[in-house]
Every structure is written in structure tokens, then in C-alpha cells.
């Protein structure tokens, strides 16, 4: 091997021994500065400790041999102070700067940056090198402001929180290092309070301002806007920054009234609801966070009530004023116009909850309403119109005011037939058919007290307003109530003799029928209108055949006018 090669090999071996720390090289000597080992650095570091910052940290202090000389853990309290201004030993002042919250460091502090040649009597000997294991828990500065981060926000936001509003919110509260200290979720109820009136720490009073119902925020509050030097109990240390994750459930102001949003208003609105009207409506009731607490749809039945008379919560009494039939309206009701501080419905409606009702008005009426009649078509030259006791034939379509189809005469082979004023149809329809000409068409709006009332009928909801489209097909002049037949003039003289066609002194059913039919055919009288005149004549004969022997005698035959006169005398 060449001499030059041996020289190079010797140099390489010396370098390797130096790297491996061979004993032959000796002690490197005293440290000139703090040795910092950042053995854990969090992934997220929002801020590093700078000179003049207030910090809170835990530490263990040991000597080189591992013997502990001090520990904040043993005292059960973190250390709080200002970094970089000489209030700590120089080595600690330097070693803590640049740290992040939750960062962990090993610090080796040489004597001249620790307690020097004097030490601490009974605790730290002179010229001692100190070893610290530190975790940073909190960093803040007197110049700090509230840090607000919006995590999510609803698309719709009609109003935001202002001072003096009453808020209901959920929260998770942690220290800056993530240590939880309180949560409304664990209590199963929101935190309910006024904003800006001193009921909250200053930072929360400020942090809730401008929030929308349903908004989520992260609010970082420095100690001087929280619990400051005293902390709070055992859960919040002195000089602790607080982090709140807040969900604003709802809010209102004691001065708030009902808020109305007209979602859909029909083009035609002939009348708007007023106090004293009876309204039928469907609704979904939700809290401001969207939680459904009640729905008429789930019961498949409208909610029916008077408005403005105290039958419902004040907010709904107000919110339904002025609605149109068919209108969709959103009614936002503050708690003092709803269920107040106590809530309702076995926790379905919390205390102090703002309620939102999405309402669809099906119909409304007033107990004083008459039948509403709209003439759609009336033929020219209309001289004869319908009266009570007339027999009419008509077609109809019946529906609810929301357009729900109920019944139609077109579903049957023949038109509907009825004698008006004979209590064969609901009162409102009977009224709406009066005064009509053959061929006339009408739309009738019948309130429930003139229809099927509170109980409704088969296929008709209770308290429903009905809409009829009617067309009068034909009409026959009727007879007075209680009559089956009347003469157009005076009845024939010697009536019995004329009715006894074969002059045998008795009138059987065949003779009676023949005579009555001849009177009708000659225009001398008319039968009660009916689809079956034979039945009407048979009823007349039965009424006159008082002993039911199949024939009428002179003693049995009496005009109804005479019978009515006899009854008057009996009553007298």
C-alpha cells in the first residue's frame, strides 16, 4: 500500500470515531445556549409564542441523573406568565419562544442560563444543568381580539343577533389545548340567555352578535374577555383562553311581534279572514333549527278554529289575520306570543322557543255568512224562476274550496231531482237553487252552518265550506207544503158525485185515479211534482180511504183545506 493511501485511511477512521462520539475525543465542554428538542409538533399551529405573549404550560424539571427538582403537575396547577421579558430564567424564556399550543419540548438549560453558581438553596445546587419537559397549553396577548370563525351558515337569514336579544344555543367549550370543560349537549338542553346585558362573559356577548339561527361558529376568547386571572372553579384555570363551538338554535327579542312571510297568495282573493272567522288550515310546526314538533298533515286532518278569539296561541291568532283561501303563509312566532318560558308538548316545544308555522289555508267562513251566489250564465227571456215546493232537475259538481272533488251528478245516468223546500238537500244548496231559470248556471259557496256543519258527512270534512257548480235542467211548479194535489181554481161542485164515475155510491182506487188524471190533463189542477205520479195518486187515495177498505165513501172524502179548518177549530 502506498504511503499516501495509509494517510487517507487514518483520516477516515478519525472522522468516523468523531461522529460516533468515541471516548478518546473527551467531553465537548459546557453548553453555550439552551438545547431545544421539539419532539412533538402539532399538525396545526395557529400561533407561536412570541416575546411578550402570555403563556400557560406544564413542565417537569429534572437534573441530568433524572432526579426531579420541580413539577407543575405535582402542584396540580399550570404555570402562567409572560415569556421573553425576564420573568423566567433566561433558559426557559428562550426555550419557550416559538412554541405552538400542544407542542412538547425537551429543554437543556446550562447553569449560566439557569440559576448559575448560586443555585436555589435546598433545591438546585450551584452550577446545575437543568432538564425540562414542557407542554404548551395556551398563548395569548393583551392586544388579542376575539377570533370568530363561521363554520356553517344557513342560506336564509332574515335577521341576526343583536344586543338585548334572547338566544338559545348549544355549545362545546374547551381550553385552547382541546381540554373540554363544559357542554350544553351533555345536559340535554340549550343554554338560554340574553345577549349584551352582562349575563355572559364579555367574549361570548361579543361572539354571538351577528349570528343567524342555525349558524355554527368557533369563538376563541382570550382570558381578559373570559374568566381572567381567577379562572372558574376547577375546570377553567386562571389566564385561560376559551374555545367555544356554538350552534345558535334560535333567538328573539321581547319586543318582537309576529313575522309573516307570504309564500303563495292566490291571484283571486275575494275576502280575507278577520277576527271571528272560522278557519280550516293545514300546517307544519317547526323550531328555528328545522325540528318538526307537530303537523296536521300527519293526522290527515285540518286544524279548525276561530281566529282572534283566544282559542289558539296569540301569535297564531295574529298570524292568520288577513289570509286568503288557498294561501300559503309562514308565521314566525316569538315565545312570548307562543308557549313562553315553559314550552309545551312534553319537551317537543322547549321553553322560550321561537315557533315557525308553515300554513296552508283550506277555507274559512263566518257564522253569519249567507250562501254566496255567482251567476255564470242566465238565458234570455227568463220569466219563470224556481220557488220552494217546485220540483227541479239539476246537474252539479261539488268540491272543497281547495279544489278537492267530492261529488258530481255527472257520475250518474240522470240529473239530481228534488222538491225545493222539502228538506231533501242541505239548506245552502236549497237557497242557491231558488230563483233560477231553466238552463241557468251558478256557482254557490255554502258555509258549513248551511251545509254539513261541524260533523261533516260521508266524504265531507267537518266545518267544510263547499263549492257547487249547478245547472238547472228543468223545473215543475210545485204545491204547498202538505199537499199532494191542488186545483188551479175552485174545486168542482158536488166533488164526490163527479168522482164517482159509475154512480154506485163508492169510489174505488181506479175511479179515483182516473178522475185525478183527467183534472190534470184538463189543466184544472196539478199533482205534487214527482218522477212517479202514480205513487202520488196512490198516496192521495190512501189518505182519503180512512178505514183502509179499498174504497172512499162520501163521509171519508174531505179536502185538505177543510181538514186544516177542522184542526183550527179543534185547537180553538
XYZ file of N, CA and C in Angstrom, residues 3-164:
486
model
N 2.232 5.026 0.748
C 2.161 5.885 1.939
C 0.989 6.834 1.889
N 0.689 7.354 0.711
C -0.457 8.281 0.596
C -1.763 7.618 0.928
N -1.899 6.333 0.563
C -3.145 5.604 0.833
C -3.310 5.386 2.315
N -2.232 5.054 3.052
C -2.323 4.845 4.502
C -2.746 6.129 5.205
N -2.295 7.263 4.751
C -2.632 8.550 5.368
C -4.117 8.828 5.232
N -4.646 8.557 4.050
C -6.088 8.793 3.821
C -6.944 7.884 4.672
N -6.587 6.641 4.834
C -7.347 5.680 5.633
C -7.379 6.097 7.086
N -6.228 6.583 7.651
C -6.161 7.026 9.040
C -7.083 8.211 9.272
N -7.138 9.134 8.322
C -8.003 10.317 8.454
C -9.475 9.908 8.476
N -9.858 8.933 7.622
C -11.252 8.472 7.567
C -11.675 7.842 8.874
N -10.778 7.024 9.487
C -11.086 6.383 10.774
C -11.292 7.427 11.867
N -10.489 8.467 11.886
C -10.631 9.519 12.902
C -11.958 10.247 12.765
N -12.375 10.469 11.534
C -13.662 11.136 11.308
C -14.820 10.287 11.794
N -14.773 8.982 11.537
C -15.839 8.067 11.978
C -15.917 8.027 13.490
N -14.802 7.967 14.155
C -14.790 7.941 15.618
C -15.368 9.226 16.192
N -15.100 10.353 15.480
C -15.665 11.620 15.950
C -17.181 11.630 15.865
N -17.711 11.100 14.788
C -19.161 11.035 14.601
C -19.789 10.122 15.620
N -19.150 8.998 15.906
C -19.695 8.027 16.852
C -19.458 8.440 18.291
N -18.767 9.526 18.520
C -18.541 10.011 19.887
C -17.568 9.128 20.648
N -16.503 8.760 20.055
C -15.535 7.875 20.719
C -14.973 8.547 21.954
N -14.812 7.812 23.050
C -14.316 8.367 24.303
C -12.964 9.038 24.154
N -12.289 8.646 23.149
C -10.931 9.174 23.024
C -10.927 10.678 22.781
N -12.178 11.236 22.278
C -12.205 12.656 21.969
C -12.485 13.516 23.196
N -13.043 12.949 24.322
C -13.263 13.692 25.561
C -14.600 14.422 25.579
N -14.919 15.166 26.685
C -16.165 15.922 26.898
C -16.151 17.162 26.020
N -17.295 17.424 25.292
C -17.309 18.608 24.413
C -17.281 19.917 25.174
N -17.523 19.882 26.510
C -17.462 21.121 27.289
C -18.850 21.642 27.606
N -18.937 22.744 28.420
C -20.230 23.294 28.844
C -21.015 23.857 27.655
N -22.410 23.829 27.792
C -23.292 24.359 26.746
C -23.247 25.872 26.766
N -23.308 26.452 25.589
C -23.332 27.902 25.493
C -24.757 28.438 25.460
N -25.710 27.628 24.997
C -27.084 28.088 24.886
C -28.030 26.931 25.225
N -29.323 27.234 25.264
C -30.339 26.215 25.531
C -30.375 25.227 24.383
N -30.470 23.958 24.738
C -30.657 22.920 23.728
C -32.149 22.599 23.679
N -32.718 22.697 22.488
C -34.167 22.510 22.319
C -34.430 21.286 21.454
N -35.198 20.361 21.988
C -35.625 19.185 21.223
C -37.147 19.252 21.070
N -37.637 19.593 19.862
C -39.089 19.684 19.612
C -39.594 18.281 19.256
N -39.822 17.473 20.272
C -40.115 16.065 19.978
C -41.596 15.821 19.617
N -42.459 16.820 19.827
C -43.821 16.691 19.291
C -44.284 18.069 18.825
N -44.612 18.152 17.546
C -45.128 19.398 16.968
C -46.511 19.089 16.385
N -47.570 19.776 16.845
C -48.920 19.509 16.319
C -49.011 19.862 14.832
N -49.919 19.173 14.137
C -50.081 19.410 12.697
C -50.583 20.825 12.423
N -51.448 21.312 13.300
C -51.989 22.658 13.123
C -51.407 23.565 14.202
N -50.804 24.647 13.759
C -50.224 25.604 14.693
C -50.706 26.990 14.288
N -51.759 27.443 14.968
C -52.341 28.734 14.627
C -51.470 29.895 15.067
N -50.597 29.624 16.038
C -49.830 30.729 16.595
C -48.610 30.201 17.338
N -47.483 30.899 17.281
C -46.276 30.552 18.024
C -46.030 31.597 19.105
N -45.564 31.139 20.244
C -45.295 32.043 21.370
C -44.187 33.027 21.006
N -44.480 34.321 21.191
C -43.509 35.374 20.900
C -43.220 36.187 22.171
N -42.135 36.915 22.141
C -41.761 37.745 23.279
C -42.929 38.670 23.647
N -43.312 38.660 24.902
C -44.402 39.497 25.376
C -45.740 38.794 25.442
N -45.815 37.562 24.920
C -47.060 36.805 24.992
C -47.262 36.230 26.391
N -48.533 36.114 26.784
C -48.880 35.365 27.982
C -48.997 33.895 27.592
N -48.428 33.055 28.434
C -48.477 31.628 28.133
C -48.882 30.843 29.374
N -49.477 29.635 29.130
C -49.729 28.670 30.203
C -49.134 27.348 29.755
N -48.403 26.701 30.691
C -47.737 25.458 30.304
C -47.567 24.562 31.529
N -47.365 23.295 31.272
C -46.997 22.327 32.296
C -45.545 21.909 32.046
N -44.865 21.502 33.126
C -43.485 21.044 32.942
C -43.087 20.104 34.078
N -42.088 19.286 33.780
C -41.319 18.530 34.773
C -39.875 19.005 34.693
N -39.247 19.304 35.851
C -37.844 19.720 35.875
C -36.989 18.668 36.582
N -35.914 18.230 35.897
C -35.024 17.196 36.477
C -33.573 17.619 36.286
N -32.683 16.890 37.041
C -31.247 17.034 36.811
C -30.826 15.995 35.778
N -29.548 16.016 35.482
C -29.031 15.107 34.454
C -29.265 13.655 34.826
N -29.224 13.349 36.141
C -29.396 11.967 36.575
C -30.868 11.554 36.632
N -31.782 12.453 36.239
C -33.206 12.134 36.239
C -33.935 12.486 37.509
N -33.221 12.962 38.518
C -33.858 13.319 39.781
C -34.697 14.581 39.570
N -35.988 14.506 40.007
C -36.915 15.614 39.829
C -36.661 16.676 40.904
N -36.603 17.924 40.450
C -36.475 19.003 41.422
C -37.744 19.870 41.475
N -38.589 19.782 40.428
C -39.826 20.571 40.439
C -40.761 20.030 39.366
N -42.085 20.235 39.585
C -43.080 19.789 38.605
C -44.378 20.551 38.828
N -44.909 21.162 37.756
C -46.216 21.829 37.861
C -47.328 20.790 38.018
N -47.083 19.588 37.495
C -48.098 18.520 37.625
C -48.303 18.168 39.099
N -47.175 18.138 39.831
C -47.279 17.778 41.248
C -48.052 18.830 42.038
N -47.979 20.063 41.594
C -48.715 21.122 42.281
C -50.173 21.191 41.850
N -50.504 20.494 40.745
C -51.886 20.479 40.252
C -52.316 21.784 39.640
N -51.368 22.572 39.155
C -51.711 23.860 38.551
C -50.708 24.184 37.468
N -51.202 24.712 36.366
C -50.313 25.122 35.289
C -49.563 26.380 35.691
N -48.500 26.666 34.952
C -47.726 27.883 35.158
C -48.203 28.903 34.127
N -48.449 30.125 34.554
C -48.877 31.189 33.658
C -47.968 32.388 33.837
N -47.594 32.998 32.726
C -46.734 34.173 32.813
C -46.454 34.735 31.447
N -45.605 35.765 31.433
C -45.226 36.416 30.188
C -43.862 35.898 29.778
N -43.738 35.563 28.497
C -42.489 34.993 28.020
C -41.609 36.079 27.400
N -40.284 35.932 27.627
C -39.322 36.797 26.951
C -39.127 38.157 27.569
N -39.582 38.391 28.803
C -39.421 39.720 29.421
C -38.690 39.621 30.740
N -37.999 38.503 30.989
C -37.155 38.381 32.166
C -37.853 37.890 33.413
N -39.068 37.474 33.301
C -39.751 36.975 34.489
C -39.467 35.492 34.726
N -38.855 34.841 33.763
C -38.454 33.444 33.881
C -36.934 33.386 33.804
N -36.363 32.247 34.190
C -34.921 32.089 33.975
C -34.664 32.214 32.477
N -33.492 32.710 32.153
C -33.197 33.028 30.755
C -33.350 31.821 29.842
N -32.920 30.655 30.333
C -33.005 29.452 29.507
C -34.443 29.087 29.188
N -35.343 29.236 30.184
C -36.755 28.930 29.941
C -37.368 29.984 29.019
N -37.006 31.255 29.218
C -37.500 32.327 28.355
C -37.182 32.025 26.884
N -35.936 31.595 26.653
C -35.542 31.284 25.274
C -36.182 30.002 24.775
N -36.257 29.002 25.631
C -36.740 27.682 25.212
C -38.220 27.624 24.908
N -38.984 28.572 25.469
C -40.438 28.556 25.240
C -40.853 29.352 24.011
N -39.985 30.226 23.547
C -40.362 31.048 22.396
C -40.464 30.190 21.136
N -41.488 30.540 20.321
C -41.719 29.788 19.082
C -42.547 28.534 19.263
N -42.980 28.245 20.498
C -43.774 27.028 20.721
C -45.216 27.232 20.255
N -45.825 26.135 19.817
C -47.241 26.103 19.460
C -48.031 25.488 20.616
N -49.317 25.772 20.655
C -50.173 25.108 21.641
C -50.153 23.607 21.370
N -49.953 22.832 22.448
C -49.860 21.363 22.432
C -48.497 20.856 21.955
N -47.602 21.765 21.634
C -46.243 21.320 21.303
C -45.545 20.858 22.581
N -44.682 19.843 22.434
C -43.885 19.321 23.553
C -42.392 19.482 23.223
N -41.626 19.932 24.237
C -40.197 20.143 24.036
C -39.401 19.607 25.230
N -38.201 19.111 24.923
C -37.160 18.870 25.939
C -36.199 20.050 25.880
N -35.971 20.656 27.012
C -35.037 21.776 27.096
C -33.868 21.403 28.016
N -32.656 21.669 27.547
C -31.470 21.527 28.414
C -30.929 22.927 28.639
N -30.972 23.365 29.909
C -30.606 24.736 30.260
C -29.271 24.707 31.023
N -28.234 25.286 30.432
C -26.937 25.316 31.130
C -27.024 26.248 32.344
N -26.096 26.078 33.302
C -26.174 26.839 34.561
C -26.240 28.348 34.373
N -25.452 28.866 33.431
C -25.412 30.319 33.298
C -26.721 30.894 32.754
N -27.586 29.996 32.211
C -28.903 30.436 31.748
C -29.991 29.961 32.703
N -29.529 29.332 33.823
C -30.470 28.863 34.825
C -30.281 29.627 36.110
N -29.807 28.898 37.151
C -29.629 29.539 38.452
C -28.157 29.765 38.792
N -27.268 29.562 37.786
C -25.857 29.923 37.887
C -25.108 29.247 39.034
N -24.114 29.959 39.529
C -23.240 29.418 40.572
C -23.861 29.514 41.950
N -25.038 30.164 42.018
C -25.686 30.298 43.328
C -26.675 29.180 43.571
N -27.452 28.824 42.527
C -28.464 27.790 42.664
C -29.642 28.279 43.479
N -30.414 27.350 43.984
C -31.552 27.653 44.861
C -31.381 26.807 46.098
N -31.278 27.473 47.204
C -30.965 26.767 48.452
C -31.932 25.619 48.707
N -31.350 24.454 48.932
C -32.142 23.279 49.270
C -32.874 22.659 48.114
N -32.733 23.258 46.897
C -33.492 22.727 45.776
C -32.611 22.486 44.559
N -31.846 23.493 44.169
C -30.999 23.374 42.987
C -29.576 23.742 43.381
N -28.649 22.824 43.227
C -27.260 23.098 43.620
C -26.611 24.096 42.667
N -25.500 24.706 43.079
C -24.784 25.632 42.195
C -24.326 24.918 40.918
N -24.249 25.700 39.822
C -23.734 25.232 38.530
C -24.461 23.984 38.032
N -25.763 23.915 38.276
C -26.540 22.746 37.850
C -27.111 22.977 36.457
N -26.961 21.972 35.605
C -27.651 21.955 34.309
C -29.066 21.412 34.547
N -30.041 22.107 33.991
C -31.449 21.755 34.240
C -32.082 21.174 32.972
N -32.922 20.173 33.201
C -33.618 19.489 32.103
C -35.130 19.682 32.302
N -35.772 20.226 31.313
C -37.217 20.478 31.401
C -37.953 19.725 30.299
N -39.090 19.119 30.687
C -40.024 18.520 29.722
C -41.283 19.392 29.762
N -41.538 20.126 28.657
C -42.564 21.176 28.656
C -43.650 20.861 27.632
N -44.940 21.140 28.006
C -46.041 21.113 27.041
C -46.739 22.468 27.108
N -46.902 23.087 25.952
C -47.545 24.403 25.887
C -49.062 24.224 25.819
N -49.794 24.952 26.663
C -51.246 24.805 26.757
C -52.009 26.024 26.252
N -51.420 27.205 26.326
C -52.196 28.394 25.980
C -51.239 29.524 25.630
N -51.647 30.345 24.642
C -50.867 31.518 24.241
C -51.848 32.640 23.948
N -51.577 33.824 24.490
C -52.417 34.973 24.172
C -51.644 36.255 24.441
N -52.226 37.357 23.997
C -51.571 38.643 24.158
C -52.635 39.683 24.500
N -52.241 40.708 25.216
C -53.184 41.741 25.610
C -53.789 42.462 24.406
N -53.110 42.393 23.277
C -53.630 43.034 22.074
C -54.601 42.133 21.313
N -54.764 40.917 21.789
C -55.633 39.975 21.080
C -57.085 40.452 21.051
N -57.767 40.068 19.998
C -59.205 40.282 19.888
C -59.891 38.919 19.777
N -61.189 38.979 19.823
C -61.972 37.764 19.655
C -61.675 37.155 18.286
N -61.519 35.853 18.231
C -61.332 35.168 16.955
C -62.612 34.387 16.633
N -63.299 34.813 15.578
C -64.574 34.190 15.197
C -64.411 33.532 13.834
N -64.749 32.249 13.763
C -64.718 31.517 12.502
C -66.115 30.961 12.239
N -66.709 31.318 11.112
C -68.017 30.781 10.743
C -67.819 29.402 10.127
N -68.390 28.396 10.778
C -68.235 27.018 10.310
C -69.311 26.656 9.290
N -70.529 27.125 9.510
C -71.610 26.925 8.548
C -72.674 27.974 8.795
N -73.419 28.285 7.729
C -74.414 29.339 7.830
C -75.593 28.990 6.932
N -76.819 29.144 7.418
C -77.978 28.802 6.578
C -78.120 29.764 5.408
N -78.763 29.295 4.332
C -78.959 30.140 3.166
C -79.897 31.297 3.484
N -80.939 30.999 4.253
C -81.919 32.028 4.617
C -81.579 32.600 5.984
N -81.526 33.916 6.048
C -81.221 34.568 7.325
C -81.914 35.918 7.326
N -83.114 35.952 7.905
C -83.901 37.186 7.897
C -83.369 38.231 8.878
N -82.768 37.755 9.969
C -82.281 38.683 10.994
C -81.138 38.039 11.744
N -80.230 38.856 12.286
C -79.105 38.339 13.061
C -79.178 38.863 14.485
N -78.422 38.220 15.366
C -78.467 38.536 16.793
C -77.961 39.948 17.061
N -78.714 40.655 17.904
C -78.331 41.990 18.345
C -78.358 42.031 19.870
N -77.748 43.059 20.427
C -77.796 43.242 21.873
C -79.238 43.325 22.363
N -79.481 42.710 23.503
C -80.789 42.601 24.175
C -81.638 41.464 23.628
